[in-house]
Short mmCIF file of C-alpha atoms and ligand atoms in Angstrom, two decimals:
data_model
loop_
_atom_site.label_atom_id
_atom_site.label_comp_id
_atom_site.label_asym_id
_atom_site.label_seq_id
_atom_site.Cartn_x
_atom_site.Cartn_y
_atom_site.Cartn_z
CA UNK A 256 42.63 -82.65 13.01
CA UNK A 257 44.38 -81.07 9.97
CA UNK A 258 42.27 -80.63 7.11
CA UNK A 259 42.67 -82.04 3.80
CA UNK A 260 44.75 -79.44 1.76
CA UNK A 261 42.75 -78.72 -2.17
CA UNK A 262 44.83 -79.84 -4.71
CA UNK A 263 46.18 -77.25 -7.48
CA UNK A 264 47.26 -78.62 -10.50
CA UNK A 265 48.61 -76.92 -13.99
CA UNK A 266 50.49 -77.65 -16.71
CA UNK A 267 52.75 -75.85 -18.16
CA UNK A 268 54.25 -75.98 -22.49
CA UNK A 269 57.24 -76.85 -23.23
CA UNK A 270 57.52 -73.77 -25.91
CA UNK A 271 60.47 -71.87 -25.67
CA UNK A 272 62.16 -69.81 -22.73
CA UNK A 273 60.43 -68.24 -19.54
CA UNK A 274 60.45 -64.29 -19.60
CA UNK A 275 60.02 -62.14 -16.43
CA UNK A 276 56.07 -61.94 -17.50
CA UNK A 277 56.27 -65.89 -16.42
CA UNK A 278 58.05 -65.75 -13.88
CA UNK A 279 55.88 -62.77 -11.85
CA UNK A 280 52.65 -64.11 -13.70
CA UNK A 281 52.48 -67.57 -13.14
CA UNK A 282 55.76 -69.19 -11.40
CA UNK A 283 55.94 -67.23 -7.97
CA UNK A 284 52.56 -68.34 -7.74
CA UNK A 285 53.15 -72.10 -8.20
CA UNK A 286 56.01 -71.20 -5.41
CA UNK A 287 54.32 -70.06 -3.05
CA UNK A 288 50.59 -72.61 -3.86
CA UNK A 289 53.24 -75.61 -3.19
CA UNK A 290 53.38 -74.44 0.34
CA UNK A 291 49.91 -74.54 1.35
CA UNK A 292 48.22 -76.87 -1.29
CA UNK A 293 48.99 -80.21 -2.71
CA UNK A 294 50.56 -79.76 -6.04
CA UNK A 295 50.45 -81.09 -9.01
CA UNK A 296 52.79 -79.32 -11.72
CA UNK A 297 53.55 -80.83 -15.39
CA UNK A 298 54.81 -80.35 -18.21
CA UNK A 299 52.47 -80.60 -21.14
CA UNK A 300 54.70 -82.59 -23.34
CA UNK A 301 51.64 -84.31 -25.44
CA UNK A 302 49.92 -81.54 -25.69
CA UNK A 303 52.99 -79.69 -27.87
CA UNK A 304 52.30 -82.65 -30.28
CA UNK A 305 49.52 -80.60 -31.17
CA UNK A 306 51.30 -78.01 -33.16
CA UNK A 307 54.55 -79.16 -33.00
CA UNK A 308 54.71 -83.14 -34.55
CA UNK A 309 58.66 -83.29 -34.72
CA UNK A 310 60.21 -84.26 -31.43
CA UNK A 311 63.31 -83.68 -31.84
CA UNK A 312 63.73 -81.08 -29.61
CA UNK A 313 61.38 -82.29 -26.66
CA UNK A 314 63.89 -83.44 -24.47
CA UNK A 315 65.85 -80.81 -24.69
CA UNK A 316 62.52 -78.76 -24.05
CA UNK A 317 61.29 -80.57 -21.53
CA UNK A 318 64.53 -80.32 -19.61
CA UNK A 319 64.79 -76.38 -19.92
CA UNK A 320 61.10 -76.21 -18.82
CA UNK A 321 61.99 -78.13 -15.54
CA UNK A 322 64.92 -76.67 -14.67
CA UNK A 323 64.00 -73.07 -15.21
CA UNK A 324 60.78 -73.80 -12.78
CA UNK A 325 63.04 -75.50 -10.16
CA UNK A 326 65.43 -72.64 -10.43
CA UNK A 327 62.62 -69.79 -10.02
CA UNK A 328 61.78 -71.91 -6.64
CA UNK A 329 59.65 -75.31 -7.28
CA UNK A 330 60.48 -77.70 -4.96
CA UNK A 331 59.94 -81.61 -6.47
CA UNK A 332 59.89 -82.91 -2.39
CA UNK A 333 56.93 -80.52 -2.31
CA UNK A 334 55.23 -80.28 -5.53
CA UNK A 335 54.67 -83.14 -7.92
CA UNK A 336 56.47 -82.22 -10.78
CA UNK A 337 56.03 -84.59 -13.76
CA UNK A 338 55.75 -84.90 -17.28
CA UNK A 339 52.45 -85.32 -18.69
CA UNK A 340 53.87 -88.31 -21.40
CA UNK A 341 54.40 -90.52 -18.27
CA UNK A 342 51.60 -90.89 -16.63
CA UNK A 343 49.28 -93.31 -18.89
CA UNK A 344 46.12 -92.99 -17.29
CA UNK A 345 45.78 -89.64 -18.49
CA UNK A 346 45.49 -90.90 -21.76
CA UNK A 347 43.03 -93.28 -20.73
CA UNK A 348 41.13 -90.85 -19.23
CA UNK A 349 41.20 -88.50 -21.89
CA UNK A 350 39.74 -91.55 -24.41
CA UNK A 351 36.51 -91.60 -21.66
CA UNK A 352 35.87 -87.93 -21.83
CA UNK A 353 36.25 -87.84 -25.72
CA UNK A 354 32.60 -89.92 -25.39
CA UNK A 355 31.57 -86.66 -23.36
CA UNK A 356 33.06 -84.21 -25.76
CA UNK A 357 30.65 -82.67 -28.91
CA UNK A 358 31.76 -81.75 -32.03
CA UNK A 359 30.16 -78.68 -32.09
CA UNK A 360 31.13 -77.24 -28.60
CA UNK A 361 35.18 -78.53 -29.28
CA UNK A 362 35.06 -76.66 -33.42
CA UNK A 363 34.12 -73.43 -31.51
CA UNK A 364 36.71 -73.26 -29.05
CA UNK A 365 39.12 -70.20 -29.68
CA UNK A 366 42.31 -71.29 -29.79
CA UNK A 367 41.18 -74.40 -31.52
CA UNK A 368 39.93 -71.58 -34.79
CA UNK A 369 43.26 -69.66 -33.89
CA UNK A 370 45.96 -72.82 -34.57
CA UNK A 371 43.63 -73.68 -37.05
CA UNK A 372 44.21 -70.58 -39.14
CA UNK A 373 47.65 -70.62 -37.77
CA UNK A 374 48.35 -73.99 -39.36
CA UNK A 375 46.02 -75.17 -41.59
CA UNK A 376 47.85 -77.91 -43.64
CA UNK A 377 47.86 -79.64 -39.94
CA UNK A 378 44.46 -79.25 -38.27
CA UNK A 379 44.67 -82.33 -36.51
CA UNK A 380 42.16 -84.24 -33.96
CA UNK A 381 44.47 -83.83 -31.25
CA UNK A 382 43.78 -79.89 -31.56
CA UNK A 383 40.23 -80.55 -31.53
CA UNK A 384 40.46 -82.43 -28.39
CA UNK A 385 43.13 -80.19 -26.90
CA UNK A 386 40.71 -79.25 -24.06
CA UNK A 387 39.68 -82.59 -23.73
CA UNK A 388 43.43 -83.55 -22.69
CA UNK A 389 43.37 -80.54 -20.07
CA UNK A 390 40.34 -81.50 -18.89
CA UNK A 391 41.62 -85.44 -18.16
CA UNK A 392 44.86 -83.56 -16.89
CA UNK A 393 43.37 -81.80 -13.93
CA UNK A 394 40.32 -84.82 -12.86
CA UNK A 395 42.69 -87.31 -12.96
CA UNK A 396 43.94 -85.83 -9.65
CA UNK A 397 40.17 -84.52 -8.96
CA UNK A 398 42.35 -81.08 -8.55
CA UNK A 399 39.92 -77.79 -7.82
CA UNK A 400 42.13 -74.90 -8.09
CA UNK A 401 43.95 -74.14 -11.65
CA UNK A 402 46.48 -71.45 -11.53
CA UNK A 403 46.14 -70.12 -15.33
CA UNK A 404 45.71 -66.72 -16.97
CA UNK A 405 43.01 -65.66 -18.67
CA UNK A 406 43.77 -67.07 -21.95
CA UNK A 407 42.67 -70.09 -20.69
CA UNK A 408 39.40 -69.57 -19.46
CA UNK A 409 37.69 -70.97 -21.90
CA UNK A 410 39.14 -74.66 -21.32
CA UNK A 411 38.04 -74.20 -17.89
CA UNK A 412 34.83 -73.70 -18.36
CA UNK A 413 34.65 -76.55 -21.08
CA UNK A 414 36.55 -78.76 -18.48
CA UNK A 415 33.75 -77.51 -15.64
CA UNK A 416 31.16 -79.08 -19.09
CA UNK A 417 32.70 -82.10 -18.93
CA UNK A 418 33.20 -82.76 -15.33
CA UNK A 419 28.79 -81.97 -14.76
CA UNK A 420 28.52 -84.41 -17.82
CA UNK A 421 30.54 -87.22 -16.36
CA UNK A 422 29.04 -86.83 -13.01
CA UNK A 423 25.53 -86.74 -13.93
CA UNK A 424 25.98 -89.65 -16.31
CA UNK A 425 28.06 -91.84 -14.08
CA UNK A 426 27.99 -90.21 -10.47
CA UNK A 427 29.77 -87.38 -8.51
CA UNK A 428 33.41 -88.63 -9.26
CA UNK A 429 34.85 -85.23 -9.92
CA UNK A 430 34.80 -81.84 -8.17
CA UNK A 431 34.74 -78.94 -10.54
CA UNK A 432 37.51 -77.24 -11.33
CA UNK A 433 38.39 -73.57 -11.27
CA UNK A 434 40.97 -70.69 -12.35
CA UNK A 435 42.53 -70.00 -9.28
CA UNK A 436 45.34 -67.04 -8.44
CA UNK A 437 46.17 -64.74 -5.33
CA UNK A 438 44.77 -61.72 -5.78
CA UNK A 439 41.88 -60.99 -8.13
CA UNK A 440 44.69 -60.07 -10.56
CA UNK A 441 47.53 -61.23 -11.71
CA UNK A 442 50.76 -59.25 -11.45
CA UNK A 443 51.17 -57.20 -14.78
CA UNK A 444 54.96 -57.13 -16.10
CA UNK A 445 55.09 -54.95 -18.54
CA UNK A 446 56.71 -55.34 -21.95
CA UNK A 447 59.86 -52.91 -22.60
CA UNK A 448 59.03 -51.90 -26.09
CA UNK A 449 56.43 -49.26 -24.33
CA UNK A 450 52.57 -50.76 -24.08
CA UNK A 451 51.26 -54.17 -23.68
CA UNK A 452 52.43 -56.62 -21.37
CA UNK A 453 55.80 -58.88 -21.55
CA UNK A 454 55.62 -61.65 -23.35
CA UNK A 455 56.98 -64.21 -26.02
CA UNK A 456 57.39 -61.71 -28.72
CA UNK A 457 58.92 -60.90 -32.42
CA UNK A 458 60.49 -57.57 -30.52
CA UNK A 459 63.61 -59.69 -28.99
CA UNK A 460 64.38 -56.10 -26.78
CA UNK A 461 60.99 -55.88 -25.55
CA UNK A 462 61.32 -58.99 -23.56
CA UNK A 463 63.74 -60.19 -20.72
CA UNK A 464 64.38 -63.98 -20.63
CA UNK A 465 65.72 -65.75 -17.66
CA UNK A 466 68.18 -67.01 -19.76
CA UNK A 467 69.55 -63.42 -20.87
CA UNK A 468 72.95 -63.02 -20.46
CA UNK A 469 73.96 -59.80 -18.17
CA UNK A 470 74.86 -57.53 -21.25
CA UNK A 471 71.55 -58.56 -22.83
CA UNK A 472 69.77 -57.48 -19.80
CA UNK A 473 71.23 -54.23 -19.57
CA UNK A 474 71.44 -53.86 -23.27
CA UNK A 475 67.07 -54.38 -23.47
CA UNK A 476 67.11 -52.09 -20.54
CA UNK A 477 68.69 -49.53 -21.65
CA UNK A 478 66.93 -49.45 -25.48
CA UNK A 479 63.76 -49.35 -23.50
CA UNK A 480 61.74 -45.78 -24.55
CA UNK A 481 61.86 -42.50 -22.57
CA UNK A 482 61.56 -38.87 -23.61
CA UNK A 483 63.20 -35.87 -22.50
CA UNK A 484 61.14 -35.91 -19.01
CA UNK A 485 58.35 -34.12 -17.64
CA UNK A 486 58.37 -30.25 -17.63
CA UNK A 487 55.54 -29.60 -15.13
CA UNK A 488 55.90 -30.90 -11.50
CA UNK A 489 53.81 -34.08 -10.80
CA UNK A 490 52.31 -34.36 -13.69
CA UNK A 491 51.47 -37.64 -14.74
CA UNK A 492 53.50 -40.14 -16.49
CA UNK A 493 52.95 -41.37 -19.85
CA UNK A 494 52.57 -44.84 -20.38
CA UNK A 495 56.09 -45.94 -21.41
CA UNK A 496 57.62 -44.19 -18.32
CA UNK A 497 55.04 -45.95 -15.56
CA UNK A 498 56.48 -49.42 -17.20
CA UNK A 499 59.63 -48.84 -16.56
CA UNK A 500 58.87 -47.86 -12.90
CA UNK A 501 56.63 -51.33 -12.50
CA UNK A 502 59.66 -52.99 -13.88
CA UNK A 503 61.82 -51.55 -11.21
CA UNK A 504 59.39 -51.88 -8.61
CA UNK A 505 59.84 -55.81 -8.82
CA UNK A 506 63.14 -56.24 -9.16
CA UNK A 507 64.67 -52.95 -7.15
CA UNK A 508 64.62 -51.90 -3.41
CA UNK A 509 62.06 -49.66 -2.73
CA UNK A 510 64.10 -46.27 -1.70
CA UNK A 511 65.71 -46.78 -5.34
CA UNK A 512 61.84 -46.38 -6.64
CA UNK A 513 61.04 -43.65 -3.93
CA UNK A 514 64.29 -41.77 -4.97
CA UNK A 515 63.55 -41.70 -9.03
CA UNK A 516 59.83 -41.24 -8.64
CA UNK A 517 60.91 -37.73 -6.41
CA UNK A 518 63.22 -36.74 -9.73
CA UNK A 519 60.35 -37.80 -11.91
CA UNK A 520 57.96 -35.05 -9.57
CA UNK A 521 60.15 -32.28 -9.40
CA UNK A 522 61.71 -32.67 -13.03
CA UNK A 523 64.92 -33.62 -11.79
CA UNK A 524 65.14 -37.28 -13.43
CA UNK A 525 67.82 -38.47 -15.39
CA UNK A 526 66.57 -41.39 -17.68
CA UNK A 527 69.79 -42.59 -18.72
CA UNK A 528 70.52 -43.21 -14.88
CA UNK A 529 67.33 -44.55 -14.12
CA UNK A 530 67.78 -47.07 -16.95
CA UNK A 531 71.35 -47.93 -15.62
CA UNK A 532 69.89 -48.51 -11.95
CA UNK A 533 67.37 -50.68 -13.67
CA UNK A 534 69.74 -53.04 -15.61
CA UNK A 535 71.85 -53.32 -12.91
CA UNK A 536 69.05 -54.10 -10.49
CA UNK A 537 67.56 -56.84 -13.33
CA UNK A 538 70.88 -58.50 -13.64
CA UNK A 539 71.41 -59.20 -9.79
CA UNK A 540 67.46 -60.69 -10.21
CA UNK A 541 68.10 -62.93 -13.00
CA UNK A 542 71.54 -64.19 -13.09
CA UNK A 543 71.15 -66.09 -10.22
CA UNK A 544 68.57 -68.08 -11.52
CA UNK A 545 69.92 -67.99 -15.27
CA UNK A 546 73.33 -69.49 -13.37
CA UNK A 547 71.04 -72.06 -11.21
CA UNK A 548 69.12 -73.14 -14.87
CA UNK A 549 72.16 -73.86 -16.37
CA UNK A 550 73.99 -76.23 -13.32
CA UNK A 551 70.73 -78.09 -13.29
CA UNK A 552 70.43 -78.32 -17.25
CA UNK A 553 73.87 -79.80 -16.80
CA UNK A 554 73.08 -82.64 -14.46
CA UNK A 555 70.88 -84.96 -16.52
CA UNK A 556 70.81 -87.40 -13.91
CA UNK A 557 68.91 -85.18 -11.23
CA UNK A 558 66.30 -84.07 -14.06
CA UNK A 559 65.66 -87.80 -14.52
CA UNK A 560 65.71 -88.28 -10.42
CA UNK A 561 63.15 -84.95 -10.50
CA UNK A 562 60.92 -86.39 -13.28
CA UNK A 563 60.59 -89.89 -11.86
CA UNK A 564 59.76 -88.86 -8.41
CA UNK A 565 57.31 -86.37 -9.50
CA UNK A 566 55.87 -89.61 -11.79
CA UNK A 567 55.32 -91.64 -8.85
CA UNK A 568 53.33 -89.41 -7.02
CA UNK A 569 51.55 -87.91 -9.92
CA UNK A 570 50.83 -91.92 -10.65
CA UNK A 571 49.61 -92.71 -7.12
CA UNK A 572 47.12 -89.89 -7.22
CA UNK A 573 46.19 -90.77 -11.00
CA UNK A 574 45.52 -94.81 -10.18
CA UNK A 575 43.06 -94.00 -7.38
CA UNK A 576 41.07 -92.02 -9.52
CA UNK A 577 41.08 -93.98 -12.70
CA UNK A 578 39.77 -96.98 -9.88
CA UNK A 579 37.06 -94.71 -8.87
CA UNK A 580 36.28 -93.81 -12.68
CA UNK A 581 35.91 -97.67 -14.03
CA UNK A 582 34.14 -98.23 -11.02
CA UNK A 583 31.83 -95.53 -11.99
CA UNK A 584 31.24 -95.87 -15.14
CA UNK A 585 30.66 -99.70 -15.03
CA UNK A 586 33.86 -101.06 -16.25
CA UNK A 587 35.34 -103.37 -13.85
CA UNK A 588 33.73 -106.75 -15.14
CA UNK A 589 36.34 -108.40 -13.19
CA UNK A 590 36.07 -108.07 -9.92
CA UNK A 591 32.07 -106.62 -10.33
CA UNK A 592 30.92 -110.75 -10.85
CA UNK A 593 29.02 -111.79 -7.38
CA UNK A 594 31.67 -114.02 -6.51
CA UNK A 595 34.69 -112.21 -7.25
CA UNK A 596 37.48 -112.17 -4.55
N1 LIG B 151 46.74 -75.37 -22.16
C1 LIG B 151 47.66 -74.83 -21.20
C2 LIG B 151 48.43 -73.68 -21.84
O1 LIG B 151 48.34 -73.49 -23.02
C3 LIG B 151 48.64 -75.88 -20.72
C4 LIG B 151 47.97 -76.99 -19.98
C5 LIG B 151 47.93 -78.29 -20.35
C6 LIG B 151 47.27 -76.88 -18.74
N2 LIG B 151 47.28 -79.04 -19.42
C7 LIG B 151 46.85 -78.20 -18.42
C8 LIG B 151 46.98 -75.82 -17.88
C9 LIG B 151 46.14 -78.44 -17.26
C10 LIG B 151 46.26 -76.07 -16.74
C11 LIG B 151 45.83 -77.38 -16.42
O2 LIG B 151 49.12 -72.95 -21.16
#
């Protein structure tokens, strides 16, 4: 008998381009969950509306966002991959669990006080409720497992609030749902500006985008920092230097690491070549998928193909829950009369 696979599910903001920290951080993940778990992936296009009112660049956003996943590996025959904006339960959902939500636990979320003070001319209900929205996101496929870094903790435990709430009030309709990831951590990509880890930054050279062209690649590469090397044998390497060895153990072959960490131990490494084998090594990674980005951005009618299949099975899943939740909560005066059909 096979056993029912846990669902995953996790959305994912429309905001801007995915770096190299996205793509070993989160995507590979979602690649490789889609094979053993049923997936649900979306694009949090209502959720944007938050902090960013003026559409005019959804589509466009929503489109990159898609493609760039698909390219990195997402497969829509395996995973659902939808947009958030089409499936109109979760809206309906979300309007239940606002009865659920307090005031007081929802003003003291972080990044509720963070785009607060970020934008305070704007500090809408909708970012008061943000985690109410997640929350409706991930029940309304009664998903357990939510791949996520550890930003968004916080929600999760809020949704895991709302979920006991709902269940104790109406009955066990929801399981609870957790931050899930391989590993106990996630894979660090460091930034190229020297500490911290990649991500969307003001330092443009710190970060590689997927959408970099190949001189760009090499270009951030090569500005990355180095010294004049190590004087000692095997002494240990400061912090800008191990970076740009994690960097190149992702994207290189391993005797190309084995080779420059034996310069780096008996003084003999040349930064300058290191940094070449490095932007060379980057730019066979990421132009394939920049190239496969930009022949799926260009084919409008497989994005809509991609976005209504992954619809229809996000729908499917979100219609049998939302019967089980009226049901629950006392709602279905129709058919709940003695002699209804
Ligand atoms: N809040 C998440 C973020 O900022 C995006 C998101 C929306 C999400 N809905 C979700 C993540 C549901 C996990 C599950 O990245």
């Amino acid at each position: 008998m096979s056993k029912k696979k846990e669902i995953v599910m996790s959305g994912i903001r429309p905001t801007g381009f995915l770096h190299l920290g996205n793509y070993f951080g989160a995507v590979k993940n979602y690649v490789r969950m889609q094979e053993e778990y049923e997936c649900f992936f979306m694009v949090a296009d209502l959720h944007s509306l938050t902090t960013h009112p003026d559409t005019k660049e959804l589509k466009q956003n929503v489109h990159r966002v898609l493609a760039e996943n698909i390219a990195c590996g997402l497969d829509p025959d395996k995973a659902a991959l939808y947009c958030q904006s089409h499936i109109y339960e979760t809206s309906e959902l979300y309007l239940y669990l606002n009865m659920l939500a307090y005031k007081g636990e929802l003003e003291k979320t972080t990044t509720f006080k963070e785009k607060v003070r970020l934008q305070p001319d704007n500090s809408n209900a909708g970012l008061l409720t943000y985690p109410v929205l997640q929350t409706a996101d991930i029940i309304l496929h009664r998903a357990s497992l939510v791949p996520v870094g550890k930003d968004q903790e916080q929600h999760l435990e809020m949704a895991r609030n709302f979920v006991k709430r709902f269940n104790h009030r109406y009955g066990e309709v929801f399981p609870e749902p957790h931050a899930f990831n391989y590993g106990s951590e996630l894979v660090k990509v460091p930034s190229l500006d020297g500490s911290g880890k990649m991500s969307k930054s003001e330092n443009q050279y710190a970060t590689l985008y997927l959408a970099d062209d190949d001189d760009a690649i090499r270009k951030k590469v090569m500005r990355a920092k180095t010294d004049s090397g190590p004087t000692a044998p095997n002494s240990a390497k400061p912090e800008y230097i191990e970076n740009i060895f994690l960097l190149m153990k992702l994207v290189s072959e391993e005797a190309t690491v084995k080779k420059f960490s034996e310069d780096y131990n008996n003084c003999t490494i040349r930064y300058g070549d290191m940094k070449k084998q490095l932007g060379e090594d980057m730019v066979k990674f990421i132009s394939p998928i920049r190239n496969k980005v930009n022949s799926i951005l260009g084919n409008e009618t497989y994005l809509r193909q991609v976005m209504e299949q992954g619809a229809e099975k996000a729908r499917k899943s979100a219609k049998a829950t939302m019967e089980l939740v009226r049901e629950a909560m006392g709602l279905k005066y129709f058919t709940a009369t003695p002699t209804g059909a």
